[in-house]
PDB file of C-alpha atoms in Angstrom:
ATOM      1  CA  UNK V  17     -22.213  -0.121 -49.825  1.00 40.00           C
ATOM      2  CA  UNK V  18     -20.390   2.500 -47.754  1.00 43.00           C
ATOM      3  CA  UNK V  19     -16.742   3.344 -48.072  1.00 46.00           C
ATOM      4  CA  UNK V  20     -14.555   4.756 -45.318  1.00 45.00           C
ATOM      5  CA  UNK V  21     -13.063   8.048 -46.466  1.00 48.00           C
ATOM      6  CA  UNK V  22      -9.652   9.004 -45.054  1.00 48.00           C
ATOM      7  CA  UNK V  23      -9.816  12.060 -42.805  1.00 50.00           C
ATOM      8  CA  UNK V  24     -13.564  11.787 -42.336  1.00 47.00           C
ATOM      9  CA  UNK V  25     -15.244  10.463 -39.195  1.00 56.00           C
ATOM     10  CA  UNK V  26     -18.875  10.360 -38.273  1.00 69.00           C
ATOM     11  CA  UNK V  27     -19.549  12.584 -35.221  1.00 72.00           C
ATOM     12  CA  UNK V  28     -20.827  10.718 -32.182  1.00 84.00           C
ATOM     13  CA  UNK V  29     -24.503  11.033 -31.232  1.00 90.00           C
ATOM     14  CA  UNK V  30     -23.426  13.007 -28.159  1.00 92.00           C
ATOM     15  CA  UNK V  31     -21.556  15.515 -30.321  1.00 92.00           C
ATOM     16  CA  UNK V  32     -24.540  15.821 -32.631  1.00 92.00           C
ATOM     17  CA  UNK V  33     -26.754  16.680 -29.649  1.00 94.00           C
ATOM     18  CA  UNK V  34     -24.224  19.179 -28.294  1.00 93.00           C
ATOM     19  CA  UNK V  35     -24.079  20.834 -31.722  1.00 92.00           C
ATOM     20  CA  UNK V  36     -27.776  21.716 -31.496  1.00 91.00           C
ATOM     21  CA  UNK V  37     -28.740  25.181 -30.341  1.00 88.00           C
ATOM     22  CA  UNK V  38     -31.159  23.689 -27.831  1.00 92.00           C
ATOM     23  CA  UNK V  39     -31.121  20.244 -26.261  1.00 92.00           C
ATOM     24  CA  UNK V  40     -32.148  18.573 -23.007  1.00 95.00           C
ATOM     25  CA  UNK V  41     -30.422  16.432 -20.426  1.00 96.00           C
ATOM     26  CA  UNK V  42     -32.817  13.623 -21.278  1.00 95.00           C
ATOM     27  CA  UNK V  43     -31.552  13.551 -24.876  1.00 95.00           C
ATOM     28  CA  UNK V  44     -28.053  12.910 -23.566  1.00 95.00           C
ATOM     29  CA  UNK V  45     -29.197  10.314 -21.028  1.00 95.00           C
ATOM     30  CA  UNK V  46     -30.918   8.434 -23.853  1.00 94.00           C
ATOM     31  CA  UNK V  47     -27.603   7.843 -25.648  1.00 93.00           C
ATOM     32  CA  UNK V  48     -25.728   4.587 -25.063  1.00 91.00           C
ATOM     33  CA  UNK V  49     -22.298   6.216 -25.213  1.00 92.00           C
ATOM     34  CA  UNK V  50     -23.167   8.929 -22.687  1.00 93.00           C
ATOM     35  CA  UNK V  51     -21.091   7.401 -19.874  1.00 94.00           C
ATOM     36  CA  UNK V  52     -18.133   6.610 -22.125  1.00 93.00           C
ATOM     37  CA  UNK V  53     -18.058  10.206 -23.340  1.00 94.00           C
ATOM     38  CA  UNK V  54     -18.244  11.340 -19.719  1.00 93.00           C
ATOM     39  CA  UNK V  55     -15.327   9.105 -18.736  1.00 92.00           C
ATOM     40  CA  UNK V  56     -13.391  10.423 -21.719  1.00 92.00           C
ATOM     41  CA  UNK V  57     -13.877  13.948 -20.310  1.00 92.00           C
ATOM     42  CA  UNK V  58     -15.565  15.314 -23.411  1.00 93.00           C
ATOM     43  CA  UNK V  59     -15.053  19.029 -22.790  1.00 94.00           C
ATOM     44  CA  UNK V  60     -18.394  20.272 -24.080  1.00 95.00           C
ATOM     45  CA  UNK V  61     -20.282  17.493 -22.315  1.00 95.00           C
ATOM     46  CA  UNK V  62     -18.544  18.184 -18.990  1.00 95.00           C
ATOM     47  CA  UNK V  63     -19.259  21.906 -19.370  1.00 96.00           C
ATOM     48  CA  UNK V  64     -22.969  21.096 -19.636  1.00 96.00           C
ATOM     49  CA  UNK V  65     -22.989  18.492 -16.856  1.00 96.00           C
ATOM     50  CA  UNK V  66     -21.253  20.815 -14.393  1.00 96.00           C
ATOM     51  CA  UNK V  67     -23.995  23.447 -14.615  1.00 97.00           C
ATOM     52  CA  UNK V  68     -25.965  23.722 -11.398  1.00 97.00           C
ATOM     53  CA  UNK V  69     -29.317  23.115 -13.077  1.00 97.00           C
ATOM     54  CA  UNK V  70     -27.958  19.937 -14.687  1.00 97.00           C
ATOM     55  CA  UNK V  71     -26.486  18.592 -11.435  1.00 98.00           C
ATOM     56  CA  UNK V  72     -29.774  19.323  -9.676  1.00 97.00           C
ATOM     57  CA  UNK V  73     -31.731  17.373 -12.288  1.00 97.00           C
ATOM     58  CA  UNK V  74     -29.299  14.452 -12.056  1.00 97.00           C
ATOM     59  CA  UNK V  75     -29.760  14.336  -8.287  1.00 97.00           C
ATOM     60  CA  UNK V  76     -33.545  14.509  -8.627  1.00 96.00           C
ATOM     61  CA  UNK V  77     -33.483  11.524 -10.959  1.00 95.00           C
ATOM     62  CA  UNK V  78     -31.659   9.625  -8.211  1.00 95.00           C
ATOM     63  CA  UNK V  79     -33.514  10.675  -5.037  1.00 95.00           C
ATOM     64  CA  UNK V  80     -37.032  11.586  -6.213  1.00 90.00           C
ATOM     65  CA  UNK V  81     -39.067   8.380  -6.537  1.00 78.00           C
ATOM     66  CA  UNK V  82     -41.242   8.472  -9.665  1.00 76.00           C
ATOM     67  CA  UNK V  83     -44.847   7.335  -9.714  1.00 71.00           C
ATOM     68  CA  UNK V  84     -45.475   3.789 -10.926  1.00 64.00           C
ATOM     69  CA  UNK V  85     -47.235   5.183 -13.985  1.00 63.00           C
ATOM     70  CA  UNK V  86     -44.181   7.164 -15.126  1.00 70.00           C
ATOM     71  CA  UNK V  87     -42.201   6.495 -18.272  1.00 80.00           C
ATOM     72  CA  UNK V  88     -39.979   3.389 -17.878  1.00 85.00           C
ATOM     73  CA  UNK V  89     -36.996   5.567 -18.754  1.00 89.00           C
ATOM     74  CA  UNK V  90     -37.757   7.710 -15.696  1.00 88.00           C
ATOM     75  CA  UNK V  91     -38.088   4.605 -13.569  1.00 88.00           C
ATOM     76  CA  UNK V  92     -34.911   2.831 -14.616  1.00 90.00           C
ATOM     77  CA  UNK V  93     -32.706   4.347 -17.314  1.00 92.00           C
ATOM     78  CA  UNK V  94     -32.450   7.946 -16.118  1.00 94.00           C
ATOM     79  CA  UNK V  95     -31.727   7.180 -12.426  1.00 94.00           C
ATOM     80  CA  UNK V  96     -29.148   4.558 -13.417  1.00 95.00           C
ATOM     81  CA  UNK V  97     -27.366   6.803 -15.907  1.00 96.00           C
ATOM     82  CA  UNK V  98     -27.494   9.794 -13.539  1.00 96.00           C
ATOM     83  CA  UNK V  99     -25.804   7.662 -10.874  1.00 96.00           C
ATOM     84  CA  UNK V 100     -23.166   6.555 -13.377  1.00 96.00           C
ATOM     85  CA  UNK V 101     -22.401  10.174 -14.252  1.00 96.00           C
ATOM     86  CA  UNK V 102     -21.451  10.860 -10.621  1.00 95.00           C
ATOM     87  CA  UNK V 103     -19.507   7.615 -10.433  1.00 93.00           C
ATOM     88  CA  UNK V 104     -17.371   8.739 -13.384  1.00 91.00           C
ATOM     89  CA  UNK V 105     -15.745  10.982 -10.765  1.00 83.00           C
ATOM     90  CA  UNK V 106     -15.602  14.060 -12.967  1.00 89.00           C
ATOM     91  CA  UNK V 107     -13.969  16.753 -10.844  1.00 92.00           C
ATOM     92  CA  UNK V 108     -16.091  19.596 -12.190  1.00 94.00           C
ATOM     93  CA  UNK V 109     -19.366  17.775 -11.488  1.00 96.00           C
ATOM     94  CA  UNK V 110     -18.257  16.837  -7.974  1.00 95.00           C
ATOM     95  CA  UNK V 111     -17.243  20.427  -7.278  1.00 95.00           C
ATOM     96  CA  UNK V 112     -20.610  21.805  -8.373  1.00 96.00           C
ATOM     97  CA  UNK V 113     -22.324  19.410  -5.975  1.00 96.00           C
ATOM     98  CA  UNK V 114     -19.997  19.876  -3.009  1.00 95.00           C
ATOM     99  CA  UNK V 115     -19.784  23.650  -3.205  1.00 95.00           C
ATOM    100  CA  UNK V 116     -23.555  24.083  -3.181  1.00 96.00           C
ATOM    101  CA  UNK V 117     -25.271  23.577   0.181  1.00 95.00           C
ATOM    102  CA  UNK V 118     -28.667  23.325  -1.501  1.00 97.00           C
ATOM    103  CA  UNK V 119     -27.575  20.522  -3.831  1.00 97.00           C
ATOM    104  CA  UNK V 120     -26.007  18.552  -0.980  1.00 97.00           C
ATOM    105  CA  UNK V 121     -29.191  18.995   1.055  1.00 97.00           C
ATOM    106  CA  UNK V 122     -31.193  17.728  -1.925  1.00 97.00           C
ATOM    107  CA  UNK V 123     -28.985  14.641  -2.195  1.00 98.00           C
ATOM    108  CA  UNK V 124     -29.354  13.767   1.494  1.00 98.00           C
ATOM    109  CA  UNK V 125     -33.082  14.547   1.465  1.00 97.00           C
ATOM    110  CA  UNK V 126     -33.473  10.947   0.334  1.00 97.00           C
ATOM    111  CA  UNK V 127     -32.932   9.983   3.980  1.00 97.00           C
ATOM    112  CA  UNK V 128     -36.125  11.851   4.905  1.00 96.00           C
ATOM    113  CA  UNK V 129     -38.146   9.094   3.229  1.00 93.00           C
ATOM    114  CA  UNK V 130     -39.953   6.705   5.577  1.00 91.00           C
ATOM    115  CA  UNK V 131     -38.559   3.224   6.123  1.00 89.00           C
ATOM    116  CA  UNK V 132     -38.159   0.914   4.384  1.00 91.00           C
ATOM    117  CA  UNK V 133     -36.231   2.745   1.694  1.00 93.00           C
ATOM    118  CA  UNK V 134     -36.407   1.620  -1.910  1.00 92.00           C
ATOM    119  CA  UNK V 135     -33.459  -0.737  -2.317  1.00 93.00           C
ATOM    120  CA  UNK V 136     -32.863   0.362  -5.912  1.00 93.00           C
ATOM    121  CA  UNK V 137     -32.914   4.072  -5.110  1.00 94.00           C
ATOM    122  CA  UNK V 138     -30.840   3.500  -1.967  1.00 96.00           C
ATOM    123  CA  UNK V 139     -28.295   1.715  -4.109  1.00 96.00           C
ATOM    124  CA  UNK V 140     -27.905   4.738  -6.387  1.00 97.00           C
ATOM    125  CA  UNK V 141     -27.768   7.088  -3.398  1.00 97.00           C
ATOM    126  CA  UNK V 142     -25.216   4.888  -1.653  1.00 97.00           C
ATOM    127  CA  UNK V 143     -22.895   4.755  -4.645  1.00 96.00           C
ATOM    128  CA  UNK V 144     -22.883   8.540  -5.040  1.00 97.00           C
ATOM    129  CA  UNK V 145     -22.268   9.262  -1.339  1.00 96.00           C
ATOM    130  CA  UNK V 146     -19.629   6.538  -1.043  1.00 93.00           C
ATOM    131  CA  UNK V 147     -17.762   8.003  -4.013  1.00 93.00           C
ATOM    132  CA  UNK V 148     -17.891  11.438  -2.424  1.00 94.00           C
ATOM    133  CA  UNK V 149     -16.447  10.061   0.817  1.00 91.00           C
ATOM    134  CA  UNK V 150     -13.693   8.235  -1.043  1.00 89.00           C
ATOM    135  CA  UNK V 151     -12.714  10.799  -3.688  1.00 90.00           C
ATOM    136  CA  UNK V 152     -13.601  14.064  -1.920  1.00 91.00           C
ATOM    137  CA  UNK V 153     -13.066  13.043   1.686  1.00 89.00           C
ATOM    138  CA  UNK V 154     -12.287  16.452   3.193  1.00 90.00           C
ATOM    139  CA  UNK V 155     -15.165  18.249   1.491  1.00 93.00           C
ATOM    140  CA  UNK V 156     -17.675  15.479   2.290  1.00 93.00           C
ATOM    141  CA  UNK V 157     -16.600  15.344   5.936  1.00 92.00           C
ATOM    142  CA  UNK V 158     -16.836  19.118   6.236  1.00 93.00           C
ATOM    143  CA  UNK V 159     -20.438  18.934   5.041  1.00 96.00           C
ATOM    144  CA  UNK V 160     -21.267  16.227   7.591  1.00 95.00           C
ATOM    145  CA  UNK V 161     -19.599  18.203  10.365  1.00 94.00           C
ATOM    146  CA  UNK V 162     -21.767  21.204   9.501  1.00 95.00           C
ATOM    147  CA  UNK V 163     -24.907  19.051   9.186  1.00 96.00           C
ATOM    148  CA  UNK V 164     -24.712  16.470  11.964  1.00 93.00           C
ATOM    149  CA  UNK V 165     -28.382  15.654  11.595  1.00 96.00           C
ATOM    150  CA  UNK V 166     -27.361  13.544   8.600  1.00 97.00           C
ATOM    151  CA  UNK V 167     -25.680  11.075  10.982  1.00 96.00           C
ATOM    152  CA  UNK V 168     -28.989  10.572  12.809  1.00 97.00           C
ATOM    153  CA  UNK V 169     -30.758   9.927   9.502  1.00 97.00           C
ATOM    154  CA  UNK V 170     -28.107   7.468   8.342  1.00 97.00           C
ATOM    155  CA  UNK V 171     -28.341   5.553  11.629  1.00 97.00           C
ATOM    156  CA  UNK V 172     -32.146   5.542  11.409  1.00 97.00           C
ATOM    157  CA  UNK V 173     -31.943   3.723   8.066  1.00 97.00           C
ATOM    158  CA  UNK V 174     -29.077   1.390   8.996  1.00 97.00           C
ATOM    159  CA  UNK V 175     -31.319  -1.551   8.156  1.00 96.00           C
ATOM    160  CA  UNK V 176     -30.912  -0.641   4.479  1.00 97.00           C
ATOM    161  CA  UNK V 177     -27.720  -2.283   3.220  1.00 96.00           C
ATOM    162  CA  UNK V 178     -26.618   0.623   1.012  1.00 97.00           C
ATOM    163  CA  UNK V 179     -26.951   3.062   3.925  1.00 97.00           C
ATOM    164  CA  UNK V 180     -25.045   0.690   6.219  1.00 97.00           C
ATOM    165  CA  UNK V 181     -22.234   0.604   3.646  1.00 95.00           C
ATOM    166  CA  UNK V 182     -22.036   4.404   3.764  1.00 96.00           C
ATOM    167  CA  UNK V 183     -21.677   4.306   7.547  1.00 96.00           C
ATOM    168  CA  UNK V 184     -19.048   1.582   7.307  1.00 93.00           C
ATOM    169  CA  UNK V 185     -17.021   3.700   4.898  1.00 91.00           C
ATOM    170  CA  UNK V 186     -17.559   6.761   7.088  1.00 92.00           C
ATOM    171  CA  UNK V 187     -15.985   5.067  10.130  1.00 90.00           C
ATOM    172  CA  UNK V 188     -13.058   3.721   8.099  1.00 84.00           C
ATOM    173  CA  UNK V 189     -14.381   0.190   8.154  1.00 79.00           C
ATOM    174  CA  UNK V 190     -13.619  -0.910   4.584  1.00 74.00           C
ATOM    175  CA  UNK V 191     -10.258  -1.389   2.890  1.00 69.00           C
ATOM    176  CA  UNK V 192     -10.492   1.702   0.692  1.00 65.00           C
ATOM    177  CA  UNK V 193     -11.629   4.189   3.317  1.00 63.00           C
ATOM    178  CA  UNK V 194      -9.258   2.826   5.988  1.00 57.00           C
ATOM    179  CA  UNK V 195      -6.361   4.195   3.942  1.00 53.00           C
ATOM    180  CA  UNK V 196      -7.881   7.697   4.150  1.00 58.00           C
ATOM    181  CA  UNK V 197      -9.247   7.484   7.687  1.00 62.00           C
ATOM    182  CA  UNK V 198      -7.422  10.370   9.356  1.00 71.00           C
ATOM    183  CA  UNK V 199      -7.304  10.674  13.169  1.00 77.00           C
ATOM    184  CA  UNK V 200      -9.213  13.980  13.148  1.00 83.00           C
ATOM    185  CA  UNK V 201     -12.206  12.286  11.536  1.00 84.00           C
ATOM    186  CA  UNK V 202     -12.248   9.568  14.201  1.00 84.00           C
ATOM    187  CA  UNK V 203     -11.970  12.232  16.878  1.00 90.00           C
ATOM    188  CA  UNK V 204     -14.887  14.195  15.461  1.00 93.00           C
ATOM    189  CA  UNK V 205     -17.051  11.088  15.057  1.00 93.00           C
ATOM    190  CA  UNK V 206     -16.245  10.136  18.660  1.00 93.00           C
ATOM    191  CA  UNK V 207     -17.660  13.491  19.746  1.00 94.00           C
ATOM    192  CA  UNK V 208     -20.933  12.820  17.914  1.00 95.00           C
ATOM    193  CA  UNK V 209     -23.668  10.425  19.110  1.00 95.00           C
ATOM    194  CA  UNK V 210     -22.954   7.996  16.231  1.00 96.00           C
ATOM    195  CA  UNK V 211     -21.792   5.108  18.456  1.00 95.00           C
ATOM    196  CA  UNK V 212     -24.813   5.581  20.733  1.00 95.00           C
ATOM    197  CA  UNK V 213     -27.158   5.671  17.753  1.00 96.00           C
ATOM    198  CA  UNK V 214     -25.725   2.411  16.419  1.00 96.00           C
ATOM    199  CA  UNK V 215     -25.903   0.739  19.828  1.00 94.00           C
ATOM    200  CA  UNK V 216     -29.555   1.778  20.035  1.00 93.00           C
ATOM    201  CA  UNK V 217     -30.196  -0.122  16.803  1.00 93.00           C
ATOM    202  CA  UNK V 218     -29.300  -3.361  18.615  1.00 89.00           C
ATOM    203  CA  UNK V 219     -32.545  -3.125  20.597  1.00 86.00           C
ATOM    204  CA  UNK V 220     -35.399  -5.569  20.190  1.00 82.00           C
ATOM    205  CA  UNK V 221     -37.461  -2.796  18.591  1.00 86.00           C
ATOM    206  CA  UNK V 222     -35.170  -2.729  15.543  1.00 88.00           C
ATOM    207  CA  UNK V 223     -35.471  -5.036  12.560  1.00 91.00           C
ATOM    208  CA  UNK V 224     -33.150  -8.019  12.213  1.00 90.00           C
ATOM    209  CA  UNK V 225     -31.388  -6.278   9.318  1.00 94.00           C
ATOM    210  CA  UNK V 226     -30.847  -3.135  11.386  1.00 94.00           C
ATOM    211  CA  UNK V 227     -29.420  -5.182  14.263  1.00 91.00           C
ATOM    212  CA  UNK V 228     -27.067  -7.141  12.018  1.00 92.00           C
ATOM    213  CA  UNK V 229     -25.886  -4.079  10.092  1.00 95.00           C
ATOM    214  CA  UNK V 230     -25.392  -2.007  13.235  1.00 95.00           C
ATOM    215  CA  UNK V 231     -23.333  -4.815  14.794  1.00 93.00           C
ATOM    216  CA  UNK V 232     -21.227  -5.058  11.641  1.00 94.00           C
ATOM    217  CA  UNK V 233     -20.487  -1.313  11.693  1.00 95.00           C
ATOM    218  CA  UNK V 234     -19.684  -1.368  15.421  1.00 94.00           C
ATOM    219  CA  UNK V 235     -17.319  -4.279  14.774  1.00 92.00           C
ATOM    220  CA  UNK V 236     -15.690  -2.210  12.042  1.00 90.00           C
ATOM    221  CA  UNK V 237     -15.227   0.616  14.549  1.00 91.00           C
ATOM    222  CA  UNK V 238     -13.566  -1.857  16.932  1.00 89.00           C
ATOM    223  CA  UNK V 239     -11.175  -2.823  14.141  1.00 85.00           C
ATOM    224  CA  UNK V 240      -9.917   0.777  13.925  1.00 83.00           C
ATOM    225  CA  UNK V 241      -8.134   0.419  17.282  1.00 78.00           C
ATOM    226  CA  UNK V 242      -6.338   2.419  18.456  1.00 79.00           C
ATOM    227  CA  UNK V 243      -8.613   5.343  17.594  1.00 84.00           C
ATOM    228  CA  UNK V 244     -10.804   7.851  19.389  1.00 89.00           C
ATOM    229  CA  UNK V 245     -13.912   6.258  17.907  1.00 89.00           C
ATOM    230  CA  UNK V 246     -12.922   2.770  19.097  1.00 88.00           C
ATOM    231  CA  UNK V 247     -12.100   4.197  22.521  1.00 89.00           C
ATOM    232  CA  UNK V 248     -15.627   5.553  22.805  1.00 92.00           C
ATOM    233  CA  UNK V 249     -16.974   2.102  22.024  1.00 90.00           C
ATOM    234  CA  UNK V 250     -15.004   0.715  24.983  1.00 87.00           C
ATOM    235  CA  UNK V 251     -16.317   3.345  27.390  1.00 89.00           C
ATOM    236  CA  UNK V 252     -18.350   2.168  30.366  1.00 87.00           C
ATOM    237  CA  UNK V 253     -21.585   3.597  28.982  1.00 90.00           C
ATOM    238  CA  UNK V 254     -21.118   1.902  25.598  1.00 89.00           C
ATOM    239  CA  UNK V 255     -20.206  -1.490  27.064  1.00 87.00           C
ATOM    240  CA  UNK V 256     -23.154  -1.274  29.458  1.00 88.00           C
ATOM    241  CA  UNK V 257     -25.510  -0.543  26.559  1.00 87.00           C
ATOM    242  CA  UNK V 258     -23.967  -3.370  24.534  1.00 86.00           C
ATOM    243  CA  UNK V 259     -24.520  -5.965  27.273  1.00 82.00           C
ATOM    244  CA  UNK V 260     -27.968  -4.678  28.123  1.00 82.00           C
ATOM    245  CA  UNK V 261     -28.991  -5.612  24.581  1.00 78.00           C
ATOM    246  CA  UNK V 262     -27.073  -8.895  24.676  1.00 73.00           C
ATOM    247  CA  UNK V 263     -28.769  -9.999  27.896  1.00 75.00           C
ATOM    248  CA  UNK V 264     -32.246  -8.839  26.941  1.00 70.00           C
ATOM    249  CA  UNK V 265     -35.044 -11.454  27.048  1.00 70.00           C
ATOM    250  CA  UNK V 266     -35.001 -11.549  23.249  1.00 63.00           C
ATOM    251  CA  UNK V 267     -32.088 -13.975  22.836  1.00 56.00           C
ATOM    252  CA  UNK V 268     -31.583 -13.293  19.133  1.00 63.00           C
ATOM    253  CA  UNK V 269     -29.733 -10.095  20.140  1.00 65.00           C
ATOM    254  CA  UNK V 270     -26.984 -12.065  21.867  1.00 67.00           C
ATOM    255  CA  UNK V 271     -25.046 -13.016  18.709  1.00 74.00           C
ATOM    256  CA  UNK V 272     -24.764  -9.497  17.188  1.00 78.00           C
ATOM    257  CA  UNK V 273     -23.700  -8.078  20.565  1.00 78.00           C
ATOM    258  CA  UNK V 274     -21.090 -10.797  21.089  1.00 79.00           C
ATOM    259  CA  UNK V 275     -19.737 -10.191  17.583  1.00 83.00           C
ATOM    260  CA  UNK V 276     -18.949  -6.619  18.641  1.00 86.00           C
ATOM    261  CA  UNK V 277     -17.284  -7.802  21.872  1.00 81.00           C
ATOM    262  CA  UNK V 278     -15.094 -10.252  19.956  1.00 82.00           C
ATOM    263  CA  UNK V 279     -14.085  -7.514  17.535  1.00 83.00           C
ATOM    264  CA  UNK V 280     -13.061  -5.297  20.446  1.00 81.00           C
ATOM    265  CA  UNK V 281     -10.609  -7.836  21.855  1.00 77.00           C
ATOM    266  CA  UNK V 282      -9.385  -9.122  18.491  1.00 73.00           C
ATOM    267  CA  UNK V 283      -9.070  -6.106  16.173  1.00 55.00           C
ATOM    268  CA  UNK V 284      -8.279  -7.288  12.644  1.00 58.00           C
ATOM    269  CA  UNK V 285      -5.859  -4.480  11.994  1.00 51.00           C
ATOM    270  CA  UNK V 286      -3.306  -6.035  14.327  1.00 45.00           C
ATOM    271  CA  UNK V 287      -2.143  -8.236  11.483  1.00 40.00           C
ATOM    272  CA  UNK V 288      -1.921  -5.273   9.110  1.00 48.00           C
ATOM    273  CA  UNK V 289      -0.380  -2.822  11.566  1.00 48.00           C
ATOM    274  CA  UNK V 290       3.115  -1.398  11.129  1.00 50.00           C
ATOM    275  CA  UNK V 291       5.951  -3.123  12.963  1.00 51.00           C
ATOM    276  CA  UNK V 292       6.902   0.010  14.884  1.00 53.00           C
ATOM    277  CA  UNK V 293       6.965  -0.704  18.617  1.00 49.00           C
ATOM    278  CA  UNK V 294       4.894   2.365  19.643  1.00 51.00           C
ATOM    279  CA  UNK V 295       2.064   1.408  17.290  1.00 42.00           C
ATOM    280  CA  UNK V 296       2.079  -2.220  18.426  1.00 46.00           C
ATOM    281  CA  UNK V 297       2.070  -1.085  22.045  1.00 51.00           C
ATOM    282  CA  UNK V 298      -0.909   1.186  21.348  1.00 49.00           C
ATOM    283  CA  UNK V 299      -2.848  -1.743  19.877  1.00 44.00           C
ATOM    284  CA  UNK V 300      -2.045  -3.990  22.832  1.00 45.00           C
ATOM    285  CA  UNK V 301      -3.053  -1.237  25.228  1.00 50.00           C
ATOM    286  CA  UNK V 302      -6.353  -0.744  23.350  1.00 45.00           C
ATOM    287  CA  UNK V 303      -7.084  -4.469  23.545  1.00 46.00           C
ATOM    288  CA  UNK V 304      -6.395  -4.548  27.284  1.00 45.00           C
ATOM    289  CA  UNK V 305      -8.656  -1.547  27.822  1.00 50.00           C
ATOM    290  CA  UNK V 306     -11.406  -3.268  25.875  1.00 45.00           C
ATOM    291  CA  UNK V 307     -11.064  -6.440  27.941  1.00 42.00           C
ATOM    292  CA  UNK V 308     -11.146  -4.432  31.176  1.00 49.00           C
ATOM    293  CA  UNK V 309     -14.253  -2.560  30.045  1.00 47.00           C
ATOM    294  CA  UNK V 310     -16.040  -5.804  29.145  1.00 45.00           C
ATOM    295  CA  UNK V 311     -15.085  -7.521  32.408  1.00 46.00           C
ATOM    296  CA  UNK V 312     -16.245  -4.666  34.652  1.00 52.00           C
TER     297      UNK V 312
END
């Protein structure tokens, strides 16, 4: 029988590992309370996790697919826990990642994999990138602005749901990111080929998932009216490309294309828009421009 002694507490397994002169990241990832200690901002644990070598290993567990013969921990537990560490949104860990061009390149190297992407690995990747866009918006956007090739890679894998969710957050298409979607980001995205890349995914050569996801993201862009990105979608070239896919011999493209057209003339944000007359007038003007572009 054991008695609880006042003033005495058993150190946690994480603390016992940190007390050792030498230990590995894997020892920490093996512990059930690893994430709870991370969320609690255990000072010594955070100091270890923020080291560049540690962040690099965490990213590799997420983006480097292991061989089928690997240890089950490497297949499932380590990638999952590594993803959870980033999702704890520890400032110091985020900063190590964002301030290191090599680490960011390693993270996005996952997009260099051939299609179809592993849905499990894409899920981990998507959660990390989405958290970066939401919690470190300026820094994440600055990286994308300096590395525009990432947009091409994201669009190439739009058929993967987790990648499509990243793009939807990037364009301000979900409730959380719409609150942080600043005009300068829409302006920059409008200057990139992102809209054209998504329209290209509506072609008959793309998979059904790619077509549906691309249409969903384009509809989300339409819902950001009035914005520079939505204005690009209503340009003559974009509308022409949209209808060329809709009227293609492969009739299954008609529904996704029409979904985008409907979104352009009925932007959802009208109901959520401020009551100020100038803003309402801007929305009405954007809708009229969209209708004119479609009718031409």
